[in-house]
Coordinates of C-alpha atoms in Angstrom, one line a residue:
Chain A
M86 CA 22.9 -12.4 -9.5
V87 CA 19.5 -10.8 -9.5
L88 CA 16.5 -13.2 -9.5
L89 CA 12.9 -12.2 -9.5
I90 CA 10.3 -14.8 -8.5
H91 CA 7.3 -13.5 -10.3
H92 CA 4.1 -14.1 -12.3
S93 CA 2.7 -12.4 -15.3
V94 CA -0.6 -11.8 -13.7
S95 CA 1.0 -10.0 -10.6
P96 CA 1.1 -6.2 -11.2
Q97 CA 3.9 -5.7 -8.6
S98 CA 5.9 -8.4 -10.5
R99 CA 5.4 -6.5 -13.7
K100 CA 6.4 -3.2 -12.0
A101 CA 9.6 -4.7 -10.6
R102 CA 10.5 -6.0 -14.1
L103 CA 9.9 -2.6 -15.6
I104 CA 12.0 -0.8 -12.9
M105 CA 14.9 -3.2 -13.4
A106 CA 14.7 -2.9 -17.2
E107 CA 14.6 0.9 -17.0
K108 CA 17.7 0.7 -14.8
K109 CA 19.3 -1.6 -17.4
M110 CA 19.9 -4.3 -14.8
L111 CA 20.4 -7.9 -15.7
F112 CA 18.0 -10.2 -14.0
V113 CA 16.7 -13.7 -14.2
L114 CA 13.0 -14.6 -13.9
K115 CA 11.5 -17.6 -12.1
E116 CA 7.7 -18.1 -12.5
E117 CA 5.5 -19.1 -9.6
E118 CA 1.7 -19.3 -9.9
P119 CA 0.1 -17.0 -7.4
W120 CA -2.8 -19.4 -6.9
S121 CA -0.5 -22.3 -6.0
L122 CA 2.6 -20.9 -4.4
S123 CA 5.3 -23.4 -3.4
Q124 CA 6.2 -24.0 0.2
E125 CA 9.6 -22.5 -0.6
V126 CA 8.0 -19.2 -1.6
L127 CA 5.8 -19.1 1.4
N128 CA 8.8 -19.7 3.7
I129 CA 10.7 -16.8 2.0
N130 CA 7.7 -14.4 2.1
P131 CA 5.2 -15.0 4.9
A132 CA 2.7 -12.6 3.2
G133 CA 2.4 -15.2 0.4
E134 CA 2.7 -12.5 -2.3
L135 CA 4.7 -12.1 -5.4
P136 CA 7.2 -10.8 -6.5
I137 CA 10.2 -11.7 -4.4
L138 CA 13.5 -10.2 -5.3
V139 CA 16.7 -12.1 -4.6
F140 CA 19.5 -9.5 -5.0
D141 CA 23.0 -11.0 -4.6
G142 CA 21.6 -13.5 -2.2
K143 CA 19.6 -11.0 -0.2
V144 CA 15.8 -11.5 -0.2
I145 CA 13.5 -8.5 -0.5
S146 CA 9.7 -8.8 -0.6
G147 CA 6.8 -6.4 -0.8
G148 CA 6.2 -4.1 -3.7
Y149 CA 6.9 -1.0 -1.6
A150 CA 10.2 -2.3 -0.3
I151 CA 11.3 -3.6 -3.7
G152 CA 10.7 -0.3 -5.5
E153 CA 12.6 1.8 -3.0
Y154 CA 15.4 -0.8 -2.7
L155 CA 15.9 -0.9 -6.4
E156 CA 16.1 2.9 -6.5
E157 CA 18.6 3.0 -3.7
C158 CA 20.8 0.2 -5.1
S159 CA 20.8 1.4 -8.7
P160 CA 20.6 5.2 -8.6
Q161 CA 22.2 5.8 -12.0
Y162 CA 18.9 5.7 -13.8
K163 CA 16.6 7.7 -11.5
L164 CA 12.9 6.9 -11.3
F165 CA 12.2 9.3 -8.5
P166 CA 12.7 13.1 -9.0
E167 CA 15.3 15.1 -7.1
D168 CA 12.8 17.4 -5.4
T169 CA 11.2 16.0 -2.1
L170 CA 7.8 17.4 -2.9
E171 CA 7.8 15.9 -6.5
R172 CA 9.0 12.6 -5.0
A173 CA 5.9 12.8 -2.6
E174 CA 3.7 13.2 -5.7
V175 CA 5.3 10.2 -7.3
R176 CA 4.7 8.1 -4.2
R177 CA 1.1 9.4 -3.8
L178 CA 0.4 8.1 -7.4
M179 CA 2.2 4.9 -6.8
E180 CA 0.0 4.2 -3.8
W181 CA -3.0 5.2 -6.0
F182 CA -2.2 2.5 -8.6
D183 CA -0.5 -0.1 -6.4
I184 CA -3.3 -0.1 -3.8
K185 CA -6.4 1.8 -5.0
F186 CA -6.5 0.7 -8.6
Y187 CA -5.6 -2.8 -7.4
N188 CA -8.4 -2.9 -4.9
E189 CA -11.0 -1.2 -7.2
V190 CA -10.1 -2.7 -10.6
Y191 CA -7.7 -5.6 -10.4
K192 CA -9.6 -7.4 -7.7
Y193 CA -12.8 -7.1 -9.6
I194 CA -11.6 -7.9 -13.1
V195 CA -8.3 -9.8 -13.1
A196 CA -9.1 -11.7 -9.9
E197 CA -12.5 -12.7 -11.3
K198 CA -11.3 -13.7 -14.8
V199 CA -8.0 -15.2 -14.0
I200 CA -7.3 -16.0 -10.4
K201 CA -10.8 -17.5 -9.7
R202 CA -10.5 -19.7 -12.8
F203 CA -7.2 -21.2 -11.8
Q204 CA -7.5 -21.2 -8.0
Y205 CA -11.2 -22.2 -7.6
R206 CA -12.1 -23.4 -11.2
Q207 CA -15.0 -21.0 -11.1
A208 CA -16.4 -18.8 -13.8
P209 CA -16.3 -15.0 -13.2
N210 CA -19.3 -13.4 -11.6
S211 CA -20.8 -10.9 -14.1
K212 CA -22.0 -8.4 -11.4
I213 CA -18.5 -8.2 -9.9
L214 CA -17.0 -7.8 -13.4
K215 CA -19.4 -5.0 -14.2
A216 CA -18.5 -3.2 -11.0
G217 CA -14.9 -3.5 -11.9
L218 CA -15.5 -2.0 -15.4
N219 CA -17.3 0.9 -13.8
N220 CA -14.4 1.5 -11.4
L221 CA -12.0 1.2 -14.4
N222 CA -13.7 4.1 -16.1
Y223 CA -13.3 6.3 -13.0
H224 CA -9.6 5.4 -13.0
M225 CA -9.2 6.0 -16.7
E226 CA -10.7 9.4 -16.3
Y227 CA -8.1 10.2 -13.7
I228 CA -5.3 9.0 -15.9
E229 CA -6.8 11.1 -18.7
Y230 CA -6.6 14.1 -16.5
L231 CA -3.0 13.4 -15.4
A232 CA -1.9 12.7 -18.9
D233 CA -3.5 15.9 -20.1
K234 CA -1.6 18.0 -17.6
N235 CA 1.9 16.6 -18.2
N236 CA 4.0 14.3 -20.4
Y237 CA 4.1 11.7 -17.7
L238 CA 1.7 11.0 -14.9
A239 CA 3.7 12.7 -12.1
G240 CA 5.3 15.4 -14.2
K241 CA 7.7 16.0 -17.2
T242 CA 9.8 12.8 -16.8
L243 CA 9.2 9.1 -16.5
T244 CA 8.9 8.0 -12.9
M245 CA 7.9 5.0 -10.8
A246 CA 4.4 6.4 -10.9
D247 CA 4.2 5.6 -14.7
L248 CA 5.5 2.1 -14.1
S249 CA 3.0 1.5 -11.3
A250 CA 0.2 2.6 -13.5
A251 CA 1.4 0.7 -16.6
A252 CA 2.0 -2.5 -14.7
Q253 CA -1.6 -2.6 -13.5
L254 CA -3.1 -1.4 -16.8
S255 CA -1.1 -3.9 -18.9
I256 CA -2.8 -6.8 -17.2
V257 CA -6.3 -5.4 -17.7
D258 CA -5.2 -4.7 -21.3
Y259 CA -4.1 -8.3 -21.8
L260 CA -7.7 -9.2 -21.1
G261 CA -9.0 -6.6 -23.6
D262 CA -11.0 -4.6 -21.1
I263 CA -9.6 -1.1 -21.6
P264 CA -11.7 1.3 -23.7
W265 CA -8.7 3.1 -25.0
N266 CA -10.6 5.1 -27.6
D267 CA -12.6 6.9 -25.0
Y268 CA -9.5 8.2 -23.4
K269 CA -7.3 10.0 -25.9
N270 CA -4.6 11.4 -23.6
A271 CA -4.4 8.2 -21.6
K272 CA -3.9 6.3 -24.8
L273 CA -1.1 8.6 -26.0
W274 CA 0.6 8.2 -22.6
Y275 CA 0.3 4.4 -22.7
A276 CA 1.5 4.2 -26.3
K277 CA 4.6 6.1 -25.2
I278 CA 5.2 3.8 -22.2
K279 CA 4.4 0.7 -24.3
S280 CA 7.1 1.7 -26.9
R281 CA 9.9 1.9 -24.3
P282 CA 12.5 -0.9 -24.6
S283 CA 11.7 -1.8 -20.9
F284 CA 8.2 -2.8 -22.0
K285 CA 9.3 -5.3 -24.7
D286 CA 9.3 -8.3 -22.5
I287 CA 6.0 -7.5 -20.9
L288 CA 4.4 -7.4 -24.3
K289 CA 5.6 -11.0 -24.9
D290 CA 4.0 -12.2 -21.7
T291 CA 1.4 -15.0 -21.9
I292 CA -1.0 -16.2 -19.3
K293 CA -1.5 -19.9 -19.7
G294 CA -4.9 -20.7 -21.2
I295 CA -5.8 -17.1 -21.9
T296 CA -5.2 -15.5 -25.3
P297 CA -4.1 -11.8 -25.1
S298 CA -6.4 -9.2 -26.6
A299 CA -5.7 -8.5 -30.3
T300 CA -4.0 -5.2 -29.6
Y301 CA -2.1 -6.2 -26.4
S302 CA 1.3 -6.2 -28.0
D303 CA 0.5 -3.8 -30.8
L304 CA 2.3 -0.5 -30.5
D305 CA -0.3 1.2 -32.8
F306 CA -3.3 -0.1 -30.8
Chain B
M116 CA 3.4 25.7 10.0
V117 CA 2.6 22.0 9.8
L118 CA -1.0 21.0 9.8
L119 CA -2.4 17.4 9.7
I120 CA -6.0 16.9 8.6
H121 CA -6.8 13.7 10.3
H122 CA -9.3 11.5 12.2
S123 CA -8.7 9.3 15.2
V124 CA -10.2 6.3 13.5
S125 CA -7.8 6.6 10.5
P126 CA -4.7 4.4 11.1
Q127 CA -2.6 6.4 8.6
S128 CA -3.5 9.6 10.5
R129 CA -2.4 8.0 13.8
K130 CA 0.9 6.9 12.1
A131 CA 1.6 10.4 10.8
R132 CA 1.0 11.9 14.3
L133 CA 3.4 9.3 15.8
I134 CA 6.1 9.9 13.2
M135 CA 5.9 13.7 13.8
A136 CA 5.9 13.3 17.6
E137 CA 8.9 11.0 17.4
K138 CA 10.6 13.6 15.3
K139 CA 9.7 16.2 17.9
M140 CA 8.0 18.3 15.2
L141 CA 5.4 20.8 16.2
F142 CA 2.1 20.4 14.3
V143 CA -1.6 21.4 14.5
L144 CA -4.4 18.9 14.0
K145 CA -7.7 19.5 12.2
E146 CA -10.3 16.8 12.4
E147 CA -12.4 15.6 9.5
E148 CA -14.8 12.7 9.7
P149 CA -13.8 10.1 7.1
W150 CA -17.5 9.2 6.6
S151 CA -18.4 12.7 5.6
L152 CA -15.4 14.5 4.1
S153 CA -15.8 18.1 3.2
Q154 CA -15.6 19.2 -0.4
E155 CA -12.4 21.1 0.5
V156 CA -10.7 17.8 1.6
L157 CA -11.9 16.0 -1.6
N158 CA -10.5 18.8 -3.7
I159 CA -7.1 18.5 -2.0
N160 CA -6.9 14.7 -2.1
P161 CA -8.9 13.1 -4.9
A162 CA -8.5 9.7 -3.3
G163 CA -10.8 11.0 -0.5
E164 CA -8.5 9.6 2.2
L165 CA -7.0 10.9 5.4
P166 CA -4.6 12.1 6.5
I167 CA -3.5 15.1 4.5
L168 CA -0.3 16.9 5.5
V169 CA 0.1 20.6 4.9
F170 CA 3.8 21.3 5.4
D171 CA 4.7 24.9 5.1
G172 CA 1.9 25.4 2.6
K173 CA 2.7 22.3 0.6
V174 CA 0.1 19.5 0.4
I175 CA 1.1 15.9 0.7
S176 CA -1.4 13.0 0.8
G177 CA -1.2 9.3 0.9
G178 CA 0.3 7.4 3.8
Y179 CA 3.2 6.1 1.8
A180 CA 4.2 9.6 0.5
I181 CA 3.7 11.2 3.9
G182 CA 5.9 8.7 5.8
E183 CA 8.8 9.0 3.3
Y184 CA 8.4 12.8 3.1
L185 CA 8.6 13.3 6.9
E186 CA 11.7 11.2 7.0
E187 CA 13.3 13.2 4.2
C188 CA 12.4 16.6 5.7
S189 CA 13.2 15.8 9.2
P190 CA 16.2 13.4 9.2
Q191 CA 17.6 14.3 12.6
Y192 CA 15.4 11.6 14.4
K193 CA 15.7 8.7 12.1
L194 CA 12.9 6.2 11.8
F195 CA 14.5 4.2 9.0
P196 CA 17.8 2.3 9.6
E197 CA 21.0 3.3 7.7
D198 CA 21.4 -0.1 5.9
T199 CA 19.5 -0.5 2.7
L200 CA 18.6 -4.1 3.4
E201 CA 17.3 -3.2 6.9
R202 CA 15.3 -0.4 5.4
A203 CA 13.7 -2.8 3.0
E204 CA 12.7 -5.0 5.9
V205 CA 11.1 -1.9 7.6
R206 CA 9.2 -1.1 4.4
R207 CA 8.1 -4.7 4.0
L208 CA 6.6 -4.6 7.5
M209 CA 5.1 -1.2 6.9
E210 CA 3.3 -2.6 3.9
W211 CA 2.2 -5.6 6.0
F212 CA 0.5 -3.4 8.6
D213 CA -0.6 -0.4 6.4
I214 CA -2.1 -2.7 3.8
K215 CA -2.4 -6.3 4.8
F216 CA -3.5 -5.7 8.4
Y217 CA -5.8 -2.9 7.2
N218 CA -7.4 -5.1 4.6
E219 CA -7.7 -8.2 6.8
V220 CA -8.4 -6.7 10.3
Y221 CA -9.3 -3.0 10.2
K222 CA -11.8 -3.4 7.3
Y223 CA -13.6 -6.2 9.2
I224 CA -13.5 -4.9 12.7
V225 CA -13.2 -1.1 12.7
A226 CA -15.1 -0.5 9.5
E227 CA -17.9 -2.7 10.8
K228 CA -18.1 -1.2 14.3
V229 CA -17.4 2.4 13.6
I230 CA -17.5 3.5 9.9
K231 CA -20.7 1.5 9.2
R232 CA -22.4 3.1 12.2
F233 CA -21.6 6.7 11.3
Q234 CA -21.7 6.4 7.5
Y235 CA -24.7 4.1 7.0
R236 CA -26.3 4.0 10.5
Q237 CA -26.1 0.2 10.4
A238 CA -25.2 -2.3 13.1
P239 CA -22.1 -4.4 12.6
N240 CA -22.5 -7.8 10.9
S241 CA -21.5 -10.5 13.4
K242 CA -20.1 -12.8 10.7
I243 CA -17.8 -10.1 9.3
L244 CA -16.7 -9.2 12.8
K245 CA -15.9 -12.9 13.6
A246 CA -13.8 -13.2 10.4
G247 CA -11.9 -10.0 11.5
L248 CA -11.2 -11.4 14.9
N249 CA -9.9 -14.6 13.3
N250 CA -7.6 -12.6 11.1
L251 CA -6.5 -10.6 14.0
N252 CA -5.3 -13.7 15.8
Y253 CA -3.2 -14.6 12.8
H254 CA -1.7 -11.1 12.8
M255 CA -1.1 -11.2 16.6
E256 CA 0.8 -14.4 16.1
Y257 CA 3.0 -12.7 13.6
I258 CA 3.7 -9.8 15.9
E259 CA 4.4 -12.3 18.7
Y260 CA 7.0 -13.9 16.5
L261 CA 8.6 -10.6 15.5
A262 CA 8.6 -9.3 19.0
D263 CA 10.2 -12.5 20.3
K264 CA 13.1 -12.2 17.8
N265 CA 14.0 -8.6 18.5
N266 CA 13.3 -5.6 20.7
Y267 CA 11.3 -3.9 18.0
L268 CA 9.4 -5.4 15.1
A269 CA 12.1 -4.8 12.4
G270 CA 15.2 -5.1 14.6
K271 CA 17.0 -3.6 17.6
T272 CA 15.7 0.0 17.3
L273 CA 12.3 1.7 16.9
T274 CA 11.4 2.3 13.2
M275 CA 8.5 3.3 11.0
A276 CA 7.4 -0.4 11.1
D277 CA 6.6 -0.2 14.9
L278 CA 4.6 3.0 14.3
S279 CA 2.7 1.4 11.4
A280 CA 1.8 -1.6 13.5
A281 CA 1.0 0.4 16.7
A282 CA -1.2 2.9 14.7
Q283 CA -3.4 0.0 13.4
L284 CA -3.4 -1.9 16.7
S285 CA -4.3 1.2 18.8
I286 CA -7.6 1.6 17.0
V287 CA -8.6 -2.1 17.5
D288 CA -7.5 -1.8 21.1
Y289 CA -9.7 1.3 21.6
L290 CA -12.6 -1.0 20.7
G291 CA -11.3 -3.6 23.2
D292 CA -10.8 -6.4 20.7
I293 CA -7.1 -7.4 21.3
P294 CA -6.6 -10.5 23.4
W295 CA -3.3 -9.2 24.8
N296 CA -2.9 -11.9 27.4
D297 CA -2.6 -14.6 24.7
Y298 CA 0.4 -12.8 23.2
K299 CA 3.0 -12.1 25.8
N300 CA 5.8 -10.8 23.6
A301 CA 3.4 -8.7 21.6
K302 CA 2.0 -7.2 24.8
L303 CA 5.5 -6.4 26.1
W304 CA 6.4 -4.7 22.8
Y305 CA 3.1 -2.7 22.7
A306 CA 3.6 -1.7 26.4
K307 CA 7.0 -0.3 25.4
I308 CA 5.5 1.7 22.4
K309 CA 2.5 2.8 24.5
S310 CA 4.9 4.3 27.1
R311 CA 6.7 6.5 24.6
P312 CA 6.0 10.3 24.9
S313 CA 4.9 10.2 21.2
F314 CA 2.0 8.0 22.2
K315 CA 0.6 10.3 24.9
D316 CA -1.8 12.2 22.6
I317 CA -3.0 9.0 20.9
L318 CA -4.0 7.6 24.3
K319 CA -6.2 10.7 24.9
D320 CA -8.1 10.2 21.7
T321 CA -11.8 9.7 21.8
I322 CA -14.1 8.5 19.0
K323 CA -17.4 10.3 19.3
G324 CA -20.1 8.1 20.8
I325 CA -17.8 5.1 21.5
T326 CA -16.2 4.7 24.9
P327 CA -12.6 3.4 24.8
S328 CA -11.9 0.0 26.3
A329 CA -11.1 0.0 30.0
T330 CA -7.4 -0.5 29.4
Y331 CA -7.0 1.6 26.3
S332 CA -5.0 4.4 28.0
D333 CA -3.6 2.2 30.8
L334 CA 0.2 1.7 30.5
D335 CA -0.1 -1.4 32.7
F336 CA -2.9 -3.0 30.7

């Protein structure tokens, strides 16, 4: 059995779900709130981070390890290209979204609006939010540039890089903060990702106490 | 030809040098100051981060992509174990040091003492430094625990996880901030890594204007 301990507000959790869905794997989800992790989860993953993958009884944690592990264990639907240099480009972009976007956008917008609310019962700081929205524009410009060059962010086919980016963006989009109409190519790319069967479950996600933006689950946003 | 555009204060640069030295690769170094990157470097890597690997004319950037690329292109000296689950453990620990240690220790100590000085000509903030030293103790406890369980951090043999950890630690050690005597097993593990031929060059590193700690290059520290 494959179990993913996850939360809808965790981008690495969303990415793992997308990878498994693209690979047509069957898996079960168990939700844990990142702001009040159970002792059981902390024992399994000392980093105190989601998701945690339990794959036939074996525990794998860390977004980097989980992505590579899923590709190695389920190679029939490839999410890395065959060529080593193209694979390096996919991994460069994964790091860009998993780490750089996360540090520059997620931590400013999602952490302010969602995590702070549930963990510390505090309202978001408008200065931090504004900085996050500025950073978001810089990242949207980069996605616009990549999506203009190719069908997918790292080349002609769907790869892990698209799933890393879409996982992050989908949470910010849930909060209604992405100015899609300013970024035509990025929007076309996201519409393509959003329409994939692997994305269906993500579009049904709800974050307790926060209503998704009007177009979150709309394929013609 | 293999060229690494690097800087001694960049942990991912140190890691790439250690990986290549362990793989007995020949490479040339070109130094760039992370606080004043040339336009050429910014054009090559839009993330504005070091290192950048130029491998037979092909450009690879991002610590994650470079590590995996070097393993794929030079598999004769393996730094990942054969078993998929053991590989996942190595990658979990790499993420721990490359990202978590970096965010919780490097950004508080090295960024305060070195980057701030050269980039902004400011003195370090003692509160931030103190927080970094607290975080360092937590990470040293974790290394102590790992080094007590096994010869190397991820198991019985040297892997990328040891190089990720040693790359980060060596910079903090240059500044003299590691209380080695409080962590016996961690010290034994680091002494072993420090004595490897791959580490020789790292121990000759100098950061302009900052004298290394008395025991930085001492194998019997």
